[in-house]
Amino acid sequence: MKKILSIILLLLISKSFAFSQCNQSLVKNCCTNISTTSVFLQQFRAKLGDTNTKNDLPVARFSVLMSKGNTYRLDICSALDFEGEAILQLFDGDKLVASTYHTPSKTDFKAFEFFCSKTAIYKVYISFLDGKPGCAVGILSMKK
Amino acid sequence: MTKLLNLLLVSIASLLFFACSNFTTEDNDETFLQSDSVIASESVEIAKESMEDLIDNVSSPIEIASLLLDEEIPFNKDYIASTAHIDNLITDFDCAINLGVLGTDLGYLNLYDKTSSVMSTVSAINDLTNNLNVGQFFDFDLLKQLATNSNSLDSLVFTSISSFNNMDDYLRSNNRTNVSALIVSGVWIESTYLATQVYTEMENKKIAERIGEQKLILNNLILILENYKSNANFNELLVDFKTLKLIYDEIEIITVDSEPESKIENGMLVIIQTSKSTVDISNEQIAQIGLEVSKLRNKIINNEV
C-alpha cells in the first residue's frame, strides 16, 4: 500500500511541475502574477535552442508600441521542463532601458514595472542565461 | 486509508483529464513553436520576421479604450460598429478587417463593463473567426459565461485578448500573415475612429496626443500593406492609408532622450523613464483625420472595400 501511495504522490508532484510546461499553460500561469489593478495586453513566447558559442547567444526579439503616461509591467516565466532561465530586456532603439536580470549582482527580478514617458516602438528581447536551451513567456500588462 | 486512496485516485483522474486537454486540437494550448529569430538565415524568413515585427507594433485593441476610461470619458454605444452586416461578409479580406474592428469594440465594451451589450459583438466575432477557420481559438461558451457574470470582468478581458493573441500567432505560423495584417489594420482604424469621435465631442489633450501618435503605427501599416498591394483590395486599403498619411506627415512628434531611473519598490524593480515625447497636432488636423477614418470605417463595415 505504501508503494502505491508513493507512486500516486509522485504522480501528483510531477503534475504540479508539469503545470509550467512549454505551452499555453505557461502563459496562464505567468498571468497569475498580474495584479487585479492591471490589464493583460500581450504575450511574448520564446523557445530557443542550445548554442555552441558564448558570444552569439540566441535571442527572441519582439516589438511593442508603448504609450506615454502608462505604467506597464513585464513579467518573465520560464518553463520548468527546460534548463534555461529566461531574461527579459526592454530596449528603446539600441539602448537598454530595463532588464529582469541584474548582471553585476546576479539578481533575477522576474518582472519590472516601466513608467513610460515617451511613446515609441520598443524592443523586447528574451534570452536564456548562459545560452542554455529554454522556453519562456513574457507577459506585458498595463496598470489600470 | 481506502478513502484516502480513493480521493487520491479521483484527484489523479481529474489531473490526467485536464492534462490531456492540453493536447486537443480544439483548444489553443498548442506547444510553443521554435522562435523565428533563431532560424533567420534565409532571406524569406528575415522578411517574414520584419513583417511580424511591424504587425506587433500596432497597439493593443484596448489601449485607446483604457485611455478613454482613465480620462473619465463616458461610454457611448453609438461608437460601436453595427454587427448587422456580418452575414454579408464572404471574403477573407472583409472578414479579417471587420474582425479587427469588432475586436477593438469588444475591448471598449469589456473595459467599460458593458457586458450586457457584449453578446452581439461576441457572436459576430464567432461568425467571422469561423469564416476565417480560426474559430478554435475562441471559446465562445466561456466568453458568453464571463460576459453574463459581472464579477468576471478581468477574466473576460484576459480571455478575449489571449484568444486574439493566440489566433494571431497561429495565423503567422501558418503563412497567413496577410490575414493578421488585415486584423491589425481593422484594430487601428477602429481605435483611431473611437479616439477622434470622442475628441470631436470632448477636447482632451491626452486624446489629441494619442491620435497624433498613431502616426507611428500608420507608417508601419503602410509598409505592411505594400507587401500585398498586388491584391486589388489590399491596394485600395493602401491608397486610403496613404491619404491619411498626407495629413499625418504634417504632424510632428518631438522626442528628448535621457537616462531612465530605477528603484526597488515593495520588492519590485521599477523603471521610471525620463525621456519625453510631445506631439504637435492641431484641432483641424484631428478633424481631418476623423473625417478620413470615418469614411474608411464606413466602407469597411458597409462592405464596400
PDB file of C-alpha atoms in Angstrom, chain A residues 1 4-5 7-9 11-12 15 18 21-28 31 34-49 58-70 72-73 75 92 95-100 109 111-123 135-137 140 142-144, chain B residues 1-2 4-5 8-9 11-12 15-16 18-19 22-23 28-35 37-38 49 53-54 56-60 62-63 66-67 69-70 111 153-154 157-158 161-162 165-166 169-170 205 209-210 213-214 216-217 220 253 255-260 264-265 267-279:
ATOM      1  CA  MET A   1       0.000   0.000   0.000  1.00  0.00           C
ATOM      2  CA  ILE A   4       1.058   2.608  -4.285  1.00  0.00           C
ATOM      3  CA  LEU A   5       0.691   5.751  -2.227  1.00  0.00           C
ATOM      4  CA  ILE A   7       3.645   6.312  -6.756  1.00  0.00           C
ATOM      5  CA  ILE A   8       0.407   8.278  -6.560  1.00  0.00           C
ATOM      6  CA  LEU A   9       2.093  11.112  -4.662  1.00  0.00           C
ATOM      7  CA  LEU A  11       2.436  11.404  -9.997  1.00  0.00           C
ATOM      8  CA  LEU A  12       0.727  14.293  -8.240  1.00  0.00           C
ATOM      9  CA  LYS A  15       1.734  17.026 -12.443  1.00  0.00           C
ATOM     10  CA  ALA A  18       4.047  19.918 -15.490  1.00  0.00           C
ATOM     11  CA  GLN A  21       5.300  23.158 -19.407  1.00  0.00           C
ATOM     12  CA  CYS A  22       6.232  24.873 -22.626  1.00  0.00           C
ATOM     13  CA  ASN A  23       2.679  25.567 -23.799  1.00  0.00           C
ATOM     14  CA  GLN A  24      -0.296  27.803 -23.227  1.00  0.00           C
ATOM     15  CA  SER A  25      -0.493  26.784 -19.553  1.00  0.00           C
ATOM     16  CA  LEU A  26       2.765  28.672 -19.059  1.00  0.00           C
ATOM     17  CA  VAL A  27       1.044  31.843 -20.303  1.00  0.00           C
ATOM     18  CA  LYS A  28      -1.903  31.319 -17.970  1.00  0.00           C
ATOM     19  CA  CYS A  31      -0.565  35.788 -15.911  1.00  0.00           C
ATOM     20  CA  ILE A  34      -0.593  40.220 -12.784  1.00  0.00           C
ATOM     21  CA  SER A  35      -2.495  42.098 -10.119  1.00  0.00           C
ATOM     22  CA  THR A  36      -6.184  42.889 -10.392  1.00  0.00           C
ATOM     23  CA  THR A  37      -5.255  46.519 -10.962  1.00  0.00           C
ATOM     24  CA  SER A  38      -3.502  45.634 -14.225  1.00  0.00           C
ATOM     25  CA  VAL A  39      -4.835  44.518 -17.558  1.00  0.00           C
ATOM     26  CA  PHE A  40      -3.169  41.865 -19.675  1.00  0.00           C
ATOM     27  CA  LEU A  41      -2.028  43.170 -23.074  1.00  0.00           C
ATOM     28  CA  GLN A  42       0.294  40.789 -24.834  1.00  0.00           C
ATOM     29  CA  GLN A  43       2.383  37.661 -24.540  1.00  0.00           C
ATOM     30  CA  PHE A  44       5.824  37.024 -25.993  1.00  0.00           C
ATOM     31  CA  ARG A  45       6.621  33.347 -26.394  1.00  0.00           C
ATOM     32  CA  ALA A  46      10.185  32.211 -26.839  1.00  0.00           C
ATOM     33  CA  LYS A  47      11.622  28.747 -27.326  1.00  0.00           C
ATOM     34  CA  LEU A  48      15.325  28.804 -28.029  1.00  0.00           C
ATOM     35  CA  GLY A  49      17.807  26.049 -28.646  1.00  0.00           C
ATOM     36  CA  PRO A  58      20.164  33.113 -29.267  1.00  0.00           C
ATOM     37  CA  VAL A  59      17.624  35.852 -28.654  1.00  0.00           C
ATOM     38  CA  ALA A  60      13.919  36.068 -29.454  1.00  0.00           C
ATOM     39  CA  ARG A  61      13.045  39.607 -30.480  1.00  0.00           C
ATOM     40  CA  PHE A  62       9.672  41.318 -30.364  1.00  0.00           C
ATOM     41  CA  SER A  63       8.403  44.840 -30.911  1.00  0.00           C
ATOM     42  CA  VAL A  64       5.800  46.663 -28.943  1.00  0.00           C
ATOM     43  CA  LEU A  65       4.330  50.128 -29.007  1.00  0.00           C
ATOM     44  CA  MET A  66       4.217  51.735 -25.590  1.00  0.00           C
ATOM     45  CA  SER A  67       2.371  54.941 -24.909  1.00  0.00           C
ATOM     46  CA  LYS A  68       3.457  57.733 -22.612  1.00  0.00           C
ATOM     47  CA  GLY A  69       1.583  58.158 -19.373  1.00  0.00           C
ATOM     48  CA  ASN A  70       1.054  54.423 -18.991  1.00  0.00           C
ATOM     49  CA  TYR A  72       3.481  48.810 -17.903  1.00  0.00           C
ATOM     50  CA  ARG A  73       4.608  45.651 -16.196  1.00  0.00           C
ATOM     51  CA  ASP A  75       6.931  39.510 -16.344  1.00  0.00           C
ATOM     52  CA  ASP A  92      14.494  51.811 -26.699  1.00  0.00           C
ATOM     53  CA  LYS A  95      19.576  51.466 -25.611  1.00  0.00           C
ATOM     54  CA  LEU A  96      18.823  49.004 -22.819  1.00  0.00           C
ATOM     55  CA  VAL A  97      16.081  50.507 -20.648  1.00  0.00           C
ATOM     56  CA  ALA A  98      15.354  47.656 -18.246  1.00  0.00           C
ATOM     57  CA  SER A  99      16.114  44.005 -17.608  1.00  0.00           C
ATOM     58  CA  THR A 100      14.662  41.345 -15.350  1.00  0.00           C
ATOM     59  CA  PHE A 109      13.793  40.002 -10.567  1.00  0.00           C
ATOM     60  CA  ALA A 111       9.478  41.225 -13.501  1.00  0.00           C
ATOM     61  CA  PHE A 112       9.701  45.001 -13.605  1.00  0.00           C
ATOM     62  CA  GLU A 113       7.385  47.964 -13.890  1.00  0.00           C
ATOM     63  CA  PHE A 114       8.059  50.586 -16.506  1.00  0.00           C
ATOM     64  CA  PHE A 115       6.647  54.085 -16.288  1.00  0.00           C
ATOM     65  CA  CYS A 116       6.593  55.197 -19.916  1.00  0.00           C
ATOM     66  CA  SER A 117       7.016  58.904 -20.682  1.00  0.00           C
ATOM     67  CA  LYS A 118       7.872  58.566 -24.369  1.00  0.00           C
ATOM     68  CA  THR A 119       5.541  56.974 -26.901  1.00  0.00           C
ATOM     69  CA  ALA A 120       7.685  54.812 -29.121  1.00  0.00           C
ATOM     70  CA  ILE A 121       8.176  51.374 -30.538  1.00  0.00           C
ATOM     71  CA  TYR A 122      10.236  49.423 -28.019  1.00  0.00           C
ATOM     72  CA  LYS A 123      12.017  46.110 -28.421  1.00  0.00           C
ATOM     73  CA  CYS A 135      11.209  28.006 -23.171  1.00  0.00           C
ATOM     74  CA  ALA A 136       9.655  31.105 -21.663  1.00  0.00           C
ATOM     75  CA  VAL A 137       6.837  33.532 -21.889  1.00  0.00           C
ATOM     76  CA  LEU A 140       3.042  42.641 -20.938  1.00  0.00           C
ATOM     77  CA  MET A 142      -0.726  47.720 -18.113  1.00  0.00           C
ATOM     78  CA  LYS A 143      -1.791  49.311 -14.839  1.00  0.00           C
ATOM     79  CA  LYS A 144      -5.416  50.432 -14.956  1.00  0.00           C
TER      80      LYS A 144
ATOM     81  CA  MET B   1      -6.881   4.528   4.202  1.00  0.00           C
ATOM     82  CA  THR B   2      -9.215   3.290   1.451  1.00  0.00           C
ATOM     83  CA  LEU B   4      -7.636   8.444   1.162  1.00  0.00           C
ATOM     84  CA  LEU B   5      -6.662   6.158  -1.697  1.00  0.00           C
ATOM     85  CA  LEU B   8      -6.071  10.360  -4.484  1.00  0.00           C
ATOM     86  CA  LEU B   9      -7.215   8.244  -7.423  1.00  0.00           C
ATOM     87  CA  SER B  11      -7.500  13.555  -7.964  1.00  0.00           C
ATOM     88  CA  ILE B  12      -5.185  11.790 -10.390  1.00  0.00           C
ATOM     89  CA  LEU B  15      -5.486  15.880 -13.247  1.00  0.00           C
ATOM     90  CA  LEU B  16      -4.893  13.467 -16.100  1.00  0.00           C
ATOM     91  CA  PHE B  18      -7.100  18.245 -17.574  1.00  0.00           C
ATOM     92  CA  ALA B  19      -3.544  17.386 -18.602  1.00  0.00           C
ATOM     93  CA  ASN B  22      -3.607  20.395 -23.362  1.00  0.00           C
ATOM     94  CA  PHE B  23      -3.155  18.288 -26.456  1.00  0.00           C
ATOM     95  CA  ASN B  28      -5.439  26.824 -28.047  1.00  0.00           C
ATOM     96  CA  ASP B  29      -2.960  25.007 -25.811  1.00  0.00           C
ATOM     97  CA  GLU B  30      -0.545  24.277 -28.592  1.00  0.00           C
ATOM     98  CA  THR B  31       3.101  23.802 -27.709  1.00  0.00           C
ATOM     99  CA  PHE B  32       5.274  26.800 -28.498  1.00  0.00           C
ATOM    100  CA  LEU B  33       6.958  26.875 -31.838  1.00  0.00           C
ATOM    101  CA  GLN B  34      10.674  27.448 -32.095  1.00  0.00           C
ATOM    102  CA  SER B  35      11.192  31.211 -32.293  1.00  0.00           C
ATOM    103  CA  SER B  37      14.619  34.615 -34.653  1.00  0.00           C
ATOM    104  CA  VAL B  38      16.787  31.534 -34.383  1.00  0.00           C
ATOM    105  CA  GLU B  49      10.296  38.334 -39.267  1.00  0.00           C
ATOM    106  CA  ASP B  53       7.769  42.901 -36.133  1.00  0.00           C
ATOM    107  CA  LEU B  54       5.763  45.594 -37.889  1.00  0.00           C
ATOM    108  CA  ASP B  56       3.500  43.642 -33.367  1.00  0.00           C
ATOM    109  CA  ASN B  57       3.896  47.407 -33.280  1.00  0.00           C
ATOM    110  CA  VAL B  58       0.192  48.033 -33.618  1.00  0.00           C
ATOM    111  CA  SER B  59      -1.047  48.848 -30.157  1.00  0.00           C
ATOM    112  CA  SER B  60      -3.448  46.600 -28.290  1.00  0.00           C
ATOM    113  CA  ILE B  62      -7.781  48.045 -25.524  1.00  0.00           C
ATOM    114  CA  GLU B  63      -5.163  50.802 -25.177  1.00  0.00           C
ATOM    115  CA  SER B  66      -8.155  52.306 -21.468  1.00  0.00           C
ATOM    116  CA  LEU B  67      -7.138  55.932 -22.078  1.00  0.00           C
ATOM    117  CA  LEU B  69     -11.612  55.224 -19.226  1.00  0.00           C
ATOM    118  CA  ASP B  70      -8.686  56.931 -17.459  1.00  0.00           C
ATOM    119  CA  LEU B 111     -13.233  47.807 -20.243  1.00  0.00           C
ATOM    120  CA  LEU B 153     -14.545  41.309 -15.970  1.00  0.00           C
ATOM    121  CA  ASP B 154     -10.804  40.619 -15.580  1.00  0.00           C
ATOM    122  CA  VAL B 157     -10.663  40.837 -20.743  1.00  0.00           C
ATOM    123  CA  PHE B 158      -7.915  38.215 -20.376  1.00  0.00           C
ATOM    124  CA  ILE B 161      -7.162  39.309 -25.518  1.00  0.00           C
ATOM    125  CA  SER B 162      -5.397  35.974 -25.204  1.00  0.00           C
ATOM    126  CA  ASN B 165      -3.144  36.780 -29.454  1.00  0.00           C
ATOM    127  CA  ASN B 166      -3.272  33.008 -29.936  1.00  0.00           C
ATOM    128  CA  ASP B 169       0.301  33.528 -33.512  1.00  0.00           C
ATOM    129  CA  TYR B 170      -1.425  30.714 -35.391  1.00  0.00           C
ATOM    130  CA  LYS B 205      -5.022  66.974 -24.620  1.00  0.00           C
ATOM    131  CA  GLU B 209      -1.678  63.381 -28.427  1.00  0.00           C
ATOM    132  CA  ARG B 210      -2.730  59.746 -28.731  1.00  0.00           C
ATOM    133  CA  GLU B 213       0.945  59.193 -32.005  1.00  0.00           C
ATOM    134  CA  GLN B 214      -0.977  56.933 -34.362  1.00  0.00           C
ATOM    135  CA  LEU B 216       3.995  55.752 -35.782  1.00  0.00           C
ATOM    136  CA  ILE B 217       1.603  52.881 -36.411  1.00  0.00           C
ATOM    137  CA  ASN B 220       4.183  50.681 -40.266  1.00  0.00           C
ATOM    138  CA  ILE B 253       6.396  64.035 -32.757  1.00  0.00           C
ATOM    139  CA  THR B 255      11.352  63.297 -28.529  1.00  0.00           C
ATOM    140  CA  VAL B 256      14.023  64.172 -25.992  1.00  0.00           C
ATOM    141  CA  ASP B 257      16.060  61.249 -24.681  1.00  0.00           C
ATOM    142  CA  SER B 258      17.597  60.942 -21.239  1.00  0.00           C
ATOM    143  CA  GLU B 259      18.676  58.201 -18.857  1.00  0.00           C
ATOM    144  CA  PRO B 260      15.958  56.225 -17.032  1.00  0.00           C
ATOM    145  CA  ILE B 264      13.038  48.935  -5.825  1.00  0.00           C
ATOM    146  CA  GLU B 265       9.501  49.370  -4.522  1.00  0.00           C
ATOM    147  CA  GLY B 267      10.455  44.164  -3.858  1.00  0.00           C
ATOM    148  CA  MET B 268       9.542  45.134  -7.415  1.00  0.00           C
ATOM    149  CA  LEU B 269      12.048  46.702  -9.803  1.00  0.00           C
ATOM    150  CA  VAL B 270      10.540  49.960 -11.051  1.00  0.00           C
ATOM    151  CA  ILE B 271      11.963  51.809 -14.044  1.00  0.00           C
ATOM    152  CA  ILE B 272      10.986  55.449 -14.450  1.00  0.00           C
ATOM    153  CA  GLN B 273      11.642  56.756 -17.905  1.00  0.00           C
ATOM    154  CA  THR B 274      12.796  60.357 -18.065  1.00  0.00           C
ATOM    155  CA  SER B 275      12.806  60.665 -21.858  1.00  0.00           C
ATOM    156  CA  LYS B 276       9.925  62.704 -23.201  1.00  0.00           C
ATOM    157  CA  SER B 277       7.772  62.811 -26.301  1.00  0.00           C
ATOM    158  CA  THR B 278       5.352  65.532 -27.311  1.00  0.00           C
ATOM    159  CA  VAL B 279       3.009  65.706 -30.259  1.00  0.00           C
TER     160      VAL B 279
END
